[in-house]
Short mmCIF file of C-alpha atoms in Angstrom, two decimals:
data_model
loop_
_atom_site.label_atom_id
_atom_site.label_comp_id
_atom_site.label_asym_id
_atom_site.label_seq_id
_atom_site.Cartn_x
_atom_site.Cartn_y
_atom_site.Cartn_z
CA UNK Z 1 -24.54 -30.80 -4.77
CA UNK Z 2 -25.76 -27.10 -5.18
CA UNK Z 3 -25.26 -25.08 -2.42
CA UNK Z 4 -27.43 -21.99 -2.80
CA UNK Z 5 -26.20 -18.75 -0.02
CA UNK Z 6 -28.40 -17.53 2.50
CA UNK Z 7 -30.76 -14.45 1.87
CA UNK Z 8 -27.41 -11.51 2.92
CA UNK Z 9 -24.52 -13.72 2.66
CA UNK Z 10 -22.05 -13.27 0.03
CA UNK Z 11 -20.16 -16.63 -1.68
CA UNK Z 12 -16.00 -16.16 -0.21
CA UNK Z 13 -14.29 -15.46 -4.74
CA UNK Z 14 -11.51 -18.03 -4.98
CA UNK Z 15 -8.64 -14.46 -4.94
CA UNK Z 16 -10.16 -13.44 -1.71
CA UNK Z 17 -9.35 -16.71 -0.26
CA UNK Z 18 -5.74 -16.37 -1.75
CA UNK Z 19 -5.32 -12.82 0.16
CA UNK Z 20 -6.78 -14.58 3.29
CA UNK Z 21 -4.17 -17.44 3.03
CA UNK Z 22 -1.29 -15.19 1.53
CA UNK Z 23 1.71 -15.91 3.62
CA UNK Z 24 3.21 -12.74 4.65
CA UNK Z 25 6.70 -13.68 6.77
CA UNK Z 26 8.82 -12.26 7.34
CA UNK Z 27 7.21 -9.67 8.68
CA UNK Z 28 7.20 -6.26 8.04
CA UNK Z 29 4.69 -2.94 8.92
CA UNK Z 30 3.16 -0.68 6.64
CA UNK Z 31 5.01 1.91 8.73
CA UNK Z 32 8.15 0.25 8.52
CA UNK Z 33 7.51 -0.32 4.95
CA UNK Z 34 7.67 3.49 4.72
CA UNK Z 35 10.09 3.86 5.69
CA UNK Z 36 12.68 1.75 3.31
CA UNK Z 37 10.15 2.23 0.46
CA UNK Z 38 12.53 4.48 -1.39
CA UNK Z 39 15.59 3.15 -0.27
CA UNK Z 40 13.91 -0.36 -0.98
CA UNK Z 41 12.99 1.18 -4.97
CA UNK Z 42 16.64 2.55 -5.86
CA UNK Z 43 17.46 -0.77 -5.01
CA UNK Z 44 16.08 -2.39 -6.47
CA UNK Z 45 16.19 -0.24 -9.59
CA UNK Z 46 20.13 -0.12 -9.76
CA UNK Z 47 19.76 -4.37 -9.72
CA UNK Z 48 16.37 -5.94 -10.45
CA UNK Z 49 17.66 -9.54 -9.18
CA UNK Z 50 17.69 -7.28 -5.66
CA UNK Z 51 16.11 -9.00 -2.49
CA UNK Z 52 14.44 -7.97 0.71
CA UNK Z 53 11.99 -11.17 1.64
CA UNK Z 54 10.40 -8.23 4.56
CA UNK Z 55 9.69 -5.57 2.54
CA UNK Z 56 8.67 -7.94 -0.86
CA UNK Z 57 6.72 -10.13 1.55
CA UNK Z 58 4.62 -6.43 2.56
CA UNK Z 59 4.49 -5.21 -0.43
CA UNK Z 60 2.51 -8.95 -1.96
CA UNK Z 61 0.12 -8.61 0.84
CA UNK Z 62 -0.63 -4.62 1.51
CA UNK Z 63 -1.99 -3.19 -1.64
CA UNK Z 64 -2.29 -0.33 -1.15
CA UNK Z 65 1.61 0.30 -0.04
CA UNK Z 66 2.27 -1.92 -3.73
CA UNK Z 67 0.98 0.95 -5.99
CA UNK Z 68 2.74 3.27 -3.87
CA UNK Z 69 6.07 1.77 -4.20
CA UNK Z 70 5.17 1.22 -7.95
CA UNK Z 71 4.14 4.69 -8.34
CA UNK Z 72 7.41 5.82 -7.20
CA UNK Z 73 9.19 3.54 -9.56
CA UNK Z 74 7.41 4.95 -12.41
CA UNK Z 75 7.89 8.39 -11.70
CA UNK Z 76 11.75 8.03 -10.39
CA UNK Z 77 12.42 6.28 -14.06
CA UNK Z 78 10.17 8.32 -15.96
CA UNK Z 79 7.09 6.16 -16.48
CA UNK Z 80 3.68 8.79 -17.01
CA UNK Z 81 1.72 8.40 -14.63
CA UNK G 24 26.81 7.78 2.93
CA UNK G 25 26.56 11.85 2.11
CA UNK G 26 23.01 13.63 1.84
CA UNK G 27 23.28 15.30 -1.31
CA UNK G 28 21.08 14.07 -4.09
CA UNK G 29 23.57 12.40 -6.08
CA UNK G 30 21.93 9.75 -8.66
CA UNK G 31 22.37 6.16 -7.85
CA UNK G 32 24.32 3.70 -10.54
CA UNK G 33 21.98 2.70 -12.48
CA UNK G 34 19.00 5.10 -12.27
CA UNK G 35 17.39 7.44 -14.07
CA UNK G 36 17.28 10.86 -13.13
CA UNK G 37 13.36 12.69 -12.50
CA UNK G 38 11.67 14.40 -14.82
CA UNK G 39 12.27 17.73 -15.49
CA UNK G 40 13.41 17.92 -12.25
CA UNK G 41 16.77 19.93 -14.26
CA UNK G 42 18.41 19.73 -10.84
CA UNK G 43 21.01 17.46 -9.76
CA UNK G 44 23.81 19.85 -10.56
CA UNK G 45 22.52 21.88 -12.44
CA UNK G 46 19.15 23.57 -12.08
CA UNK G 47 20.22 24.57 -8.57
CA UNK G 48 19.20 22.11 -6.26
CA UNK G 49 20.08 22.13 -2.78
CA UNK G 50 23.87 20.43 -2.11
CA UNK G 51 22.30 19.18 0.97
CA UNK G 52 18.50 19.37 1.63
CA UNK G 53 18.62 19.26 4.83
CA UNK G 54 20.64 22.24 5.82
CA UNK G 55 18.21 23.96 3.07
CA UNK G 56 15.22 23.51 3.81
CA UNK G 57 16.44 23.71 8.32
CA UNK G 58 18.73 27.35 8.10
CA UNK G 59 16.13 30.34 7.51
CA UNK G 60 17.10 32.77 5.35
CA UNK G 61 16.69 33.31 1.99
CA UNK G 62 18.60 29.45 1.09
CA UNK G 63 15.21 28.22 3.15
CA UNK G 64 13.18 29.83 1.37
CA UNK G 65 14.51 29.05 -2.52
CA UNK G 66 14.30 25.36 -0.79
CA UNK G 67 11.14 25.44 0.12
CA UNK G 68 10.01 26.32 -3.24
CA UNK G 69 11.93 23.81 -5.44
CA UNK G 70 10.69 21.31 -2.63
CA UNK G 71 7.28 22.33 -3.14
CA UNK G 72 7.71 22.16 -6.99
CA UNK G 73 9.16 18.08 -5.50
CA UNK G 74 5.89 17.54 -4.44
CA UNK G 75 3.53 19.29 -6.69
CA UNK G 76 5.04 17.28 -9.89
CA UNK G 77 4.86 13.72 -7.48
CA UNK G 78 1.36 14.55 -6.37
CA UNK G 79 0.14 14.80 -9.24
CA UNK G 80 1.99 11.17 -11.20
CA UNK G 81 0.16 9.51 -8.30
CA UNK G 82 -3.70 11.77 -8.40
CA UNK G 83 -3.17 11.13 -12.46
CA UNK G 84 -2.05 7.12 -12.07
CA UNK G 85 -5.21 7.06 -9.49
CA UNK G 86 -7.81 9.51 -11.62
CA UNK G 87 -10.35 6.28 -13.12
CA UNK G 88 -11.52 6.79 -8.74
CA UNK G 89 -12.15 10.39 -8.96
CA UNK G 90 -15.79 10.82 -9.18
CA UNK G 91 -14.46 14.22 -11.91
CA UNK G 92 -10.97 13.15 -12.82
CA UNK G 93 -10.60 16.10 -15.14
CA UNK G 94 -7.38 17.68 -15.53
CA UNK G 95 -8.91 20.68 -13.60
CA UNK G 96 -9.47 19.07 -10.80
CA UNK G 97 -6.66 16.70 -10.34
CA UNK G 98 -4.37 19.20 -9.95
CA UNK G 99 -6.79 21.10 -7.46
CA UNK G 100 -6.58 17.31 -5.80
CA UNK G 101 -2.15 16.61 -7.07
CA UNK G 102 -1.74 20.78 -5.24
CA UNK G 103 -4.05 19.81 -1.98
CA UNK G 104 -1.61 16.57 -1.36
CA UNK G 105 1.52 18.25 -2.37
CA UNK G 106 0.73 20.85 0.67
CA UNK G 107 -0.19 18.09 2.89
CA UNK G 108 2.46 16.01 1.92
CA UNK G 109 5.07 18.42 2.49
CA UNK G 110 3.81 19.42 5.84
CA UNK G 111 4.04 15.91 6.40
CA UNK G 112 8.31 15.49 5.39
CA UNK G 113 9.02 18.90 7.16
CA UNK G 114 8.35 16.70 10.42
CA UNK G 115 10.51 13.92 9.52
CA UNK G 116 13.06 15.89 7.22
CA UNK G 117 15.23 15.10 10.90
CA UNK G 118 15.26 11.17 9.83
CA UNK G 119 16.59 11.34 6.14
CA UNK G 120 19.60 10.12 6.39
CA UNK G 121 20.07 9.96 2.50
CA UNK G 122 20.72 6.60 1.41
CA UNK G 123 18.62 7.41 -1.18
CA UNK G 124 18.36 10.21 -3.01
CA UNK G 125 16.62 13.49 -1.72
CA UNK G 126 14.33 14.10 -4.45
CA UNK G 127 13.07 9.58 -4.45
CA UNK G 128 12.63 10.06 -0.11
CA UNK G 129 10.70 13.43 -0.45
CA UNK G 130 8.92 11.78 -3.21
CA UNK G 131 6.79 8.65 -1.62
CA UNK G 132 5.64 11.64 0.90
CA UNK G 133 3.62 13.49 -1.71
CA UNK G 134 2.57 9.66 -2.93
CA UNK G 135 0.92 8.32 -0.11
CA UNK G 136 -0.76 11.13 0.32
CA UNK G 137 -2.17 12.04 -2.64
CA UNK G 138 -3.12 8.08 -2.34
CA UNK G 139 -4.65 8.36 0.97
CA UNK G 140 -7.24 11.41 -0.58
CA UNK G 141 -8.01 9.61 -4.18
CA UNK G 142 -8.81 6.79 -2.39
CA UNK G 143 -10.91 9.15 0.61
CA UNK G 144 -13.15 10.38 -1.73
CA UNK G 145 -13.69 6.95 -4.11
CA UNK G 146 -15.28 6.14 -1.00
CA UNK G 147 -16.62 9.32 0.16
CA UNK G 148 -20.05 8.50 -0.23
CA UNK G 149 -19.64 4.58 0.10
CA UNK G 150 -21.10 2.67 3.09
CA UNK G 151 -18.11 0.97 4.60
CA UNK G 152 -20.50 -3.06 5.70
CA UNK G 153 -18.38 -4.36 8.38
CA UNK G 154 -19.36 -8.39 8.42
CA UNK G 155 -18.78 -11.21 10.20
CA UNK G 156 -19.61 -14.62 9.68
CA UNK G 157 -21.93 -13.74 6.75
CA UNK G 158 -20.26 -15.66 4.36
CA UNK G 159 -19.91 -17.97 2.99
CA UNK G 160 -17.86 -21.23 1.74
CA UNK G 161 -17.25 -20.95 -2.11
CA UNK G 162 -19.99 -22.26 -4.72
CA UNK G 163 -19.08 -25.37 -5.43
CA UNK G 164 -21.59 -27.19 -8.74
CA UNK G 165 -19.51 -25.19 -11.03
CA UNK G 166 -18.63 -27.62 -14.01
CA UNK G 167 -15.12 -26.06 -13.96
CA UNK G 168 -14.26 -25.94 -10.07
CA UNK G 169 -12.17 -29.06 -8.32
CA UNK G 170 -12.60 -30.62 -5.63
CA UNK G 171 -9.15 -29.31 -3.95
CA UNK G 172 -10.57 -25.18 -3.94
CA UNK G 173 -13.82 -26.78 -2.50
CA UNK G 174 -12.30 -27.92 0.77
CA UNK G 175 -9.71 -24.97 0.94
CA UNK G 176 -13.25 -22.19 0.62
CA UNK G 177 -14.40 -24.46 2.51
CA UNK G 178 -12.13 -25.07 5.48
CA UNK G 179 -10.92 -20.69 5.22
CA UNK G 180 -14.55 -20.28 5.51
CA UNK G 181 -14.50 -22.96 9.24
CA UNK G 182 -11.18 -21.38 10.28
CA UNK G 183 -12.37 -18.51 10.12
CA UNK G 184 -15.23 -18.91 12.32
CA UNK G 185 -13.17 -21.04 14.37
CA UNK G 186 -9.56 -18.78 14.82
CA UNK G 187 -10.45 -15.67 14.35
CA UNK G 188 -11.90 -12.85 17.04
CA UNK G 189 -15.20 -11.05 16.16
CA UNK G 190 -12.74 -7.22 15.60
CA UNK G 191 -9.85 -10.02 13.62
CA UNK G 192 -12.93 -11.57 10.71
CA UNK G 193 -14.87 -7.92 10.11
CA UNK G 194 -11.21 -6.08 9.23
CA UNK G 195 -9.86 -9.05 7.29
CA UNK G 196 -14.03 -9.55 5.58
CA UNK G 197 -13.27 -5.76 4.86
CA UNK G 198 -9.46 -5.69 3.61
CA UNK G 199 -9.82 -8.47 1.81
CA UNK G 200 -12.54 -9.91 0.70
CA UNK G 201 -15.05 -6.47 0.00
CA UNK G 202 -11.95 -4.85 -0.85
CA UNK G 203 -12.68 -1.63 1.44
CA UNK G 204 -9.18 0.45 1.17
CA UNK G 205 -7.00 0.08 4.16
CA UNK G 206 -6.86 4.29 4.41
CA UNK G 207 -10.37 4.08 4.23
CA UNK G 208 -11.44 1.19 6.91
CA UNK G 209 -8.63 2.83 9.10
CA UNK G 210 -10.65 6.57 9.20
CA UNK G 211 -13.34 4.79 9.48
CA UNK G 212 -12.80 3.26 12.49
CA UNK G 213 -10.12 5.41 13.86
CA UNK G 214 -7.50 3.30 13.17
CA UNK G 215 -4.87 3.70 11.18
CA UNK G 216 -2.91 1.99 8.13
CA UNK G 217 -0.20 0.40 10.47
CA UNK G 218 -2.85 -1.61 12.65
CA UNK G 219 -4.43 -2.66 10.34
CA UNK G 220 -2.58 -4.68 8.64
CA UNK G 221 -1.21 -6.37 11.41
CA UNK G 222 -4.82 -7.33 12.56
CA UNK G 223 -4.79 -8.82 8.57
CA UNK G 224 -1.05 -10.34 9.39
CA UNK G 225 -2.51 -11.85 12.78
CA UNK G 226 -5.49 -13.83 10.99
CA UNK G 227 -2.96 -14.87 7.55
CA UNK G 228 -0.60 -16.42 10.60
CA UNK G 229 -3.96 -17.91 12.34
CA UNK G 230 -5.62 -19.18 9.19
CA UNK G 231 -1.92 -20.64 7.28
CA UNK G 232 -1.43 -22.37 11.17
CA UNK G 233 -4.72 -24.12 11.19
CA UNK G 234 -4.86 -24.71 7.79
CA UNK G 235 -1.27 -26.43 7.63
CA UNK G 236 -2.62 -27.99 11.01
CA UNK G 237 -5.69 -30.11 8.92
CA UNK G 238 -3.41 -31.14 5.77
CA UNK G 239 -5.44 -28.57 3.66
CA UNK G 240 -1.85 -26.72 3.32
CA UNK G 241 1.46 -28.06 2.99
CA UNK G 242 4.28 -26.56 6.11
CA UNK G 243 6.00 -25.70 3.90
CA UNK G 244 3.82 -23.29 2.25
CA UNK G 245 4.98 -21.00 -1.11
CA UNK G 246 4.39 -17.17 -0.72
CA UNK G 247 1.39 -17.31 -3.13
CA UNK G 248 -1.47 -19.93 -2.75
CA UNK G 249 -4.10 -20.01 -5.23
CA UNK G 250 -7.41 -20.61 -4.25
CA UNK G 251 -7.17 -25.10 -5.24
CA UNK G 252 -3.88 -25.28 -5.10
CA UNK G 253 -3.47 -26.26 -1.39
#
């Protein structure tokens, strides 16, 4: 059965569904993420198996913080931006 | 741990830093930056160079989002972001506890400022639409779409209508459906990245709780789910 969205309404993409129901627990705020980002990045670079569930959950759920963490890793490892 | 800028095992020093014991960077950045005198002036110059380098790195990473991605424009934007980031860092200088290299700690201020500024410029002429209850469940007439995806999409849409407040729906739709950057939305709403992320986190918890209750998600769901594989 086919459905046609009403004018002005848009279908929910699969990627949006994923983003909406992503598990971002344990809770970590953006402020705490920023506070810990330097130590987290150095810990990950020192030990790729380093685990920080709250930080990892936050970076999965916050694209802005994730981009900034990736950029910090690239910067201190010498990967060109 | 001391507040010096020693390099942790396994972490490469920044490129062209030229400072790790040979470039003349302060042994204790906090003291050097906080103590008036010639040493402070030198530390400020060295810190500014770090900030410019990190800001330029970030702006260059995101240059495709800029209306003018020329090297000159990137350089101007990086310097502006570095100046603002340095001000923010100096306000927080007393909080540096030496748990990372000082340069790593400093870089994050410049990266945050530069990324936020690029996103602001990217969206400066774009309207941010705050939609509510205008979303549809995924269309389901494609041959490759499976019933589970259909059911999950419908359930998510229903849960958004029944379990979320209008504010939560608008924020969730703007950030997670329409892809508005969180800094941009925060700026338009007079809010903060942290406050909006908290809203999104609460949205996710409410939706997941409802979807578990209706059997669309297992109670012990993995961290990330794919649509169609509840």
